[in-house]
PDB file of C-alpha atoms and ligand atoms in Angstrom:
ATOM      1  CA  MET W  26     -83.516 138.575 180.508  1.00  0.00           C
ATOM      2  CA  ASP W  27     -80.185 139.740 179.039  1.00  0.00           C
ATOM      3  CA  GLN W  28     -79.818 142.664 176.665  1.00  0.00           C
ATOM      4  CA  ASN W  29     -79.595 140.466 173.530  1.00  0.00           C
ATOM      5  CA  GLN W  30     -82.868 138.708 174.362  1.00  0.00           C
ATOM      6  CA  GLN W  31     -84.540 142.032 175.003  1.00  0.00           C
ATOM      7  CA  THR W  32     -83.288 143.549 171.725  1.00  0.00           C
ATOM      8  CA  SER W  33     -84.290 140.569 169.581  1.00  0.00           C
ATOM      9  CA  LYS W  34     -87.754 140.533 171.215  1.00  0.00           C
ATOM     10  CA  THR W  35     -88.481 144.103 170.188  1.00  0.00           C
ATOM     11  CA  ARG W  36     -87.109 143.807 166.639  1.00  0.00           C
ATOM     12  CA  GLN W  37     -89.651 142.923 163.968  1.00  0.00           C
ATOM     13  CA  PRO W  38     -88.854 140.694 160.961  1.00  0.00           C
ATOM     14  CA  ILE W  39     -89.555 141.911 157.442  1.00  0.00           C
ATOM     15  CA  LEU W  40     -89.438 139.879 154.243  1.00  0.00           C
ATOM     16  CA  VAL W  41     -87.051 141.499 151.742  1.00  0.00           C
ATOM     17  CA  SER W  42     -86.266 140.743 148.090  1.00  0.00           C
ATOM     18  CA  ALA W  43     -82.852 139.108 148.357  1.00  0.00           C
ATOM     19  CA  CYS W  44     -81.350 141.079 145.458  1.00  0.00           C
ATOM     20  CA  LEU W  45     -81.971 144.340 147.342  1.00  0.00           C
ATOM     21  CA  LEU W  46     -79.782 143.052 150.178  1.00  0.00           C
ATOM     22  CA  GLY W  47     -76.814 142.426 147.888  1.00  0.00           C
ATOM     23  CA  LEU W  48     -77.394 138.770 147.066  1.00  0.00           C
ATOM     24  CA  PRO W  49     -76.719 137.978 143.372  1.00  0.00           C
ATOM     25  CA  THR W  50     -80.139 136.430 142.722  1.00  0.00           C
ATOM     26  CA  ARG W  51     -81.281 138.344 139.637  1.00  0.00           C
ATOM     27  CA  TYR W  52     -81.913 136.633 136.317  1.00  0.00           C
ATOM     28  CA  ASP W  53     -78.588 138.023 135.057  1.00  0.00           C
ATOM     29  CA  GLY W  54     -76.698 136.867 138.149  1.00  0.00           C
ATOM     30  CA  LYS W  55     -76.333 140.405 139.469  1.00  0.00           C
ATOM     31  CA  THR W  56     -77.580 142.179 142.584  1.00  0.00           C
ATOM     32  CA  LYS W  57     -79.695 145.295 143.058  1.00  0.00           C
ATOM     33  CA  THR W  58     -78.141 146.402 146.327  1.00  0.00           C
ATOM     34  CA  SER W  59     -80.099 149.332 147.715  1.00  0.00           C
ATOM     35  CA  GLN W  60     -78.691 151.858 150.152  1.00  0.00           C
ATOM     36  CA  ALA W  61     -82.235 153.136 150.787  1.00  0.00           C
ATOM     37  CA  VAL W  62     -83.244 149.612 151.876  1.00  0.00           C
ATOM     38  CA  ALA W  63     -80.175 149.234 154.127  1.00  0.00           C
ATOM     39  CA  ASP W  64     -80.853 152.635 155.698  1.00  0.00           C
ATOM     40  CA  PHE W  65     -84.547 151.810 156.249  1.00  0.00           C
ATOM     41  CA  LEU W  66     -83.771 148.475 157.912  1.00  0.00           C
ATOM     42  CA  LYS W  67     -81.253 150.128 160.216  1.00  0.00           C
ATOM     43  CA  ARG W  68     -83.454 153.115 161.022  1.00  0.00           C
ATOM     44  CA  GLU W  69     -86.456 150.902 161.827  1.00  0.00           C
ATOM     45  CA  ASN W  70     -84.298 148.293 163.612  1.00  0.00           C
ATOM     46  CA  LEU W  71     -85.842 145.502 161.499  1.00  0.00           C
ATOM     47  CA  ILE W  72     -84.598 141.956 160.950  1.00  0.00           C
ATOM     48  CA  PRO W  73     -84.500 141.305 157.179  1.00  0.00           C
ATOM     49  CA  VAL W  74     -85.629 137.876 156.005  1.00  0.00           C
ATOM     50  CA  PRO W  75     -84.192 137.550 152.486  1.00  0.00           C
ATOM     51  CA  VAL W  76     -86.171 135.667 149.857  1.00  0.00           C
ATOM     52  CA  CYS W  77     -85.843 135.256 146.118  1.00  0.00           C
ATOM     53  CA  PRO W  78     -89.078 133.610 144.965  1.00  0.00           C
ATOM     54  CA  GLU W  79     -87.592 132.637 141.608  1.00  0.00           C
ATOM     55  CA  GLN W  80     -84.670 130.821 143.230  1.00  0.00           C
ATOM     56  CA  LEU W  81     -87.021 129.280 145.803  1.00  0.00           C
ATOM     57  CA  ALA W  82     -89.048 127.903 142.905  1.00  0.00           C
ATOM     58  CA  GLY W  83     -85.939 126.120 141.639  1.00  0.00           C
ATOM     59  CA  MET W  84     -84.992 128.420 138.798  1.00  0.00           C
ATOM     60  CA  THR W  85     -81.286 128.681 138.038  1.00  0.00           C
ATOM     61  CA  THR W  86     -79.192 131.833 138.272  1.00  0.00           C
ATOM     62  CA  PRO W  87     -78.499 133.168 135.712  1.00  0.00           C
ATOM     63  CA  ARG W  88     -81.824 132.333 134.072  1.00  0.00           C
ATOM     64  CA  GLU W  89     -83.974 133.543 131.215  1.00  0.00           C
ATOM     65  CA  LYS W  90     -85.551 136.954 131.512  1.00  0.00           C
ATOM     66  CA  THR W  91     -89.300 136.770 132.182  1.00  0.00           C
ATOM     67  CA  PHE W  92     -92.179 139.185 131.765  1.00  0.00           C
ATOM     68  CA  PHE W  93     -95.960 139.209 131.549  1.00  0.00           C
ATOM     69  CA  HIS W  94     -97.629 138.293 128.283  1.00  0.00           C
ATOM     70  CA  CYS W  95    -101.052 139.240 129.608  1.00  0.00           C
ATOM     71  CA  GLY W  96    -102.360 140.490 132.942  1.00  0.00           C
ATOM     72  CA  ASP W  97    -100.229 140.730 136.071  1.00  0.00           C
ATOM     73  CA  GLY W  98     -99.497 138.685 139.181  1.00  0.00           C
ATOM     74  CA  CYS W  99    -103.084 138.903 140.447  1.00  0.00           C
ATOM     75  CA  ASP W 100    -104.259 137.499 137.114  1.00  0.00           C
ATOM     76  CA  VAL W 101    -101.653 134.709 137.172  1.00  0.00           C
ATOM     77  CA  LEU W 102    -102.937 133.699 140.625  1.00  0.00           C
ATOM     78  CA  ALA W 103    -106.513 133.806 139.314  1.00  0.00           C
ATOM     79  CA  GLY W 104    -105.576 131.700 136.274  1.00  0.00           C
ATOM     80  CA  THR W 105    -106.229 134.432 133.713  1.00  0.00           C
ATOM     81  CA  GLY W 106    -102.765 135.986 133.294  1.00  0.00           C
ATOM     82  CA  THR W 107     -99.568 134.669 131.767  1.00  0.00           C
ATOM     83  CA  VAL W 108     -95.915 135.177 132.587  1.00  0.00           C
ATOM     84  CA  VAL W 109     -93.478 133.950 129.929  1.00  0.00           C
ATOM     85  CA  SER W 110     -89.735 133.564 129.432  1.00  0.00           C
ATOM     86  CA  GLU W 111     -87.914 135.323 126.626  1.00  0.00           C
ATOM     87  CA  THR W 112     -87.952 132.070 124.615  1.00  0.00           C
ATOM     88  CA  GLY W 113     -91.723 131.825 125.055  1.00  0.00           C
ATOM     89  CA  LYS W 114     -92.077 129.250 127.837  1.00  0.00           C
ATOM     90  CA  ILE W 115     -95.162 129.722 130.009  1.00  0.00           C
ATOM     91  CA  MET W 116     -93.890 130.188 133.565  1.00  0.00           C
ATOM     92  CA  ASN W 117     -97.151 130.515 135.537  1.00  0.00           C
ATOM     93  CA  GLU W 118     -96.781 127.376 137.604  1.00  0.00           C
ATOM     94  CA  ILE W 119     -93.184 127.979 138.658  1.00  0.00           C
ATOM     95  CA  PHE W 120     -93.950 131.598 139.564  1.00  0.00           C
ATOM     96  CA  ARG W 121     -96.939 130.520 141.647  1.00  0.00           C
ATOM     97  CA  HIS W 122     -94.712 127.967 143.370  1.00  0.00           C
ATOM     98  CA  GLY W 123     -92.059 130.603 144.171  1.00  0.00           C
ATOM     99  CA  ALA W 124     -94.744 132.890 145.548  1.00  0.00           C
ATOM    100  CA  ALA W 125     -96.115 130.107 147.763  1.00  0.00           C
ATOM    101  CA  MET W 126     -92.616 129.389 149.106  1.00  0.00           C
ATOM    102  CA  ALA W 127     -92.052 133.078 149.886  1.00  0.00           C
ATOM    103  CA  LEU W 128     -95.417 133.216 151.678  1.00  0.00           C
ATOM    104  CA  GLN W 129     -94.514 130.154 153.716  1.00  0.00           C
ATOM    105  CA  ILE W 130     -91.230 131.752 154.822  1.00  0.00           C
ATOM    106  CA  ALA W 131     -93.049 134.983 155.708  1.00  0.00           C
ATOM    107  CA  GLN W 132     -95.546 133.070 157.828  1.00  0.00           C
ATOM    108  CA  LEU W 133     -92.913 130.893 159.522  1.00  0.00           C
ATOM    109  CA  SER W 134     -90.760 133.892 160.396  1.00  0.00           C
ATOM    110  CA  GLY W 135     -93.636 136.098 161.524  1.00  0.00           C
ATOM    111  CA  CYS W 136     -93.261 138.783 158.850  1.00  0.00           C
ATOM    112  CA  LYS W 137     -96.174 141.196 158.579  1.00  0.00           C
ATOM    113  CA  ARG W 138     -94.462 143.339 155.959  1.00  0.00           C
ATOM    114  CA  ALA W 139     -92.523 142.706 152.760  1.00  0.00           C
ATOM    115  CA  LEU W 140     -90.110 145.123 151.098  1.00  0.00           C
ATOM    116  CA  LEU W 141     -89.858 144.190 147.439  1.00  0.00           C
ATOM    117  CA  LYS W 142     -88.042 145.020 144.205  1.00  0.00           C
ATOM    118  CA  GLU W 143     -90.125 147.116 141.839  1.00  0.00           C
ATOM    119  CA  ARG W 144     -91.033 145.931 138.315  1.00  0.00           C
ATOM    120  CA  SER W 145     -89.951 142.311 138.825  1.00  0.00           C
ATOM    121  CA  PRO W 146     -92.463 139.724 137.548  1.00  0.00           C
ATOM    122  CA  SER W 147     -92.291 138.165 141.017  1.00  0.00           C
ATOM    123  CA  CYS W 148     -91.635 141.094 143.337  1.00  0.00           C
ATOM    124  CA  GLY W 149     -93.056 144.206 141.608  1.00  0.00           C
ATOM    125  CA  VAL W 150     -95.429 146.121 143.887  1.00  0.00           C
ATOM    126  CA  HIS W 151     -96.779 148.931 141.698  1.00  0.00           C
ATOM    127  CA  GLN W 152     -95.442 148.032 138.259  1.00  0.00           C
ATOM    128  CA  ILE W 153     -94.425 145.061 136.130  1.00  0.00           C
ATOM    129  CA  TYR W 154     -93.298 144.584 132.534  1.00  0.00           C
ATOM    130  CA  LEU W 155     -95.957 143.638 130.029  1.00  0.00           C
ATOM    131  CA  GLY W 156     -93.684 142.655 127.179  1.00  0.00           C
ATOM    132  CA  GLU W 157     -91.109 145.433 127.122  1.00  0.00           C
ATOM    133  CA  GLN W 158     -93.509 148.050 128.468  1.00  0.00           C
ATOM    134  CA  ALA W 159     -93.488 148.984 132.168  1.00  0.00           C
ATOM    135  CA  THR W 160     -97.120 149.100 133.242  1.00  0.00           C
ATOM    136  CA  ASP W 161     -99.181 149.217 136.431  1.00  0.00           C
ATOM    137  CA  GLY W 162     -99.593 145.837 138.120  1.00  0.00           C
ATOM    138  CA  MET W 163     -98.138 143.497 140.724  1.00  0.00           C
ATOM    139  CA  GLY W 164     -95.698 140.636 140.496  1.00  0.00           C
ATOM    140  CA  VAL W 165     -96.923 137.146 141.364  1.00  0.00           C
ATOM    141  CA  THR W 166     -95.289 136.993 144.802  1.00  0.00           C
ATOM    142  CA  ALA W 167     -96.265 140.552 145.709  1.00  0.00           C
ATOM    143  CA  ALA W 168     -99.863 139.774 144.740  1.00  0.00           C
ATOM    144  CA  LEU W 169     -99.966 136.585 146.824  1.00  0.00           C
ATOM    145  CA  LEU W 170     -98.398 138.240 149.884  1.00  0.00           C
ATOM    146  CA  ALA W 171    -100.804 141.181 149.661  1.00  0.00           C
ATOM    147  CA  SER W 172    -103.786 138.832 149.277  1.00  0.00           C
ATOM    148  CA  ARG W 173    -102.743 137.110 152.527  1.00  0.00           C
ATOM    149  CA  GLY W 174    -102.653 140.366 154.460  1.00  0.00           C
ATOM    150  CA  LEU W 175     -98.993 141.340 154.327  1.00  0.00           C
ATOM    151  CA  ASN W 176     -98.211 145.004 153.903  1.00  0.00           C
ATOM    152  CA  VAL W 177     -96.141 145.033 150.696  1.00  0.00           C
ATOM    153  CA  ILE W 178     -93.813 147.988 150.241  1.00  0.00           C
ATOM    154  CA  SER W 179     -91.893 148.934 147.118  1.00  0.00           C
ATOM    155  CA  GLU W 180     -88.207 149.788 147.512  1.00  0.00           C
ATOM    156  CA  GLU W 181     -89.089 152.871 145.460  1.00  0.00           C
ATOM    157  CA  ASP W 182     -91.478 154.050 148.187  1.00  0.00           C
ATOM    158  CA  LEU W 183     -88.616 154.459 150.665  1.00  0.00           C
ATOM    159  CA  PRO W 184     -87.078 157.912 151.169  1.00  0.00           C
ATOM    160  CA  LEU W 185     -83.600 158.201 149.622  1.00  0.00           C
TER     161      LEU W 185
HETATM  162 FE1  LIG N 218     -84.878 139.977 143.281  1.00  0.00          FE
HETATM  163 FE2  LIG N 218     -87.405 139.135 143.443  1.00  0.00          FE
HETATM  164 FE3  LIG N 218     -86.083 138.962 141.143  1.00  0.00          FE
HETATM  165 FE4  LIG N 218     -85.416 137.347 143.127  1.00  0.00          FE
HETATM  166  S1  LIG N 218     -87.368 137.367 142.071  1.00  0.00           S
HETATM  167  S2  LIG N 218     -83.996 138.492 141.853  1.00  0.00           S
HETATM  168  S3  LIG N 218     -85.724 138.689 144.890  1.00  0.00           S
HETATM  169  S4  LIG N 218     -86.637 140.845 142.221  1.00  0.00           S
END
């Protein structure tokens, strides 16, 4: 076994919100590049698997801003919550689809952990926006990944 094979065997994959890695996937076409994320990946010798659930679901970039009208991602998965666009379109189905795609990529690539962007309606781990108010809750993708046993980590939980 050569050194490259040995190194790649010991490195673990981790699902990461694409915008945190510098990809311009956000609703406004911008990134949320995080030095704390880059440092963590390097320190832990992890292989990042970038996903943007909203792009995976087929949404355009830029796209309308979205937020929860009631409940959070767990409630959207259970059929009792609602995520809406700023022009009032109900987005539950497309958000569930993006979450399912992200889960599929996590499973195919062997990710046991996911490092996600806080307060996103897809990726939020501890908080989401209910209307314009930041409140406790999970995004739809974070909720689905957690329900399937992945360890979901907020970028805000990493040391600076
Ligand atoms: Fe980033 Fe997640 Fe929003 Fe995509 S859905 S832009 S990965 S926070």
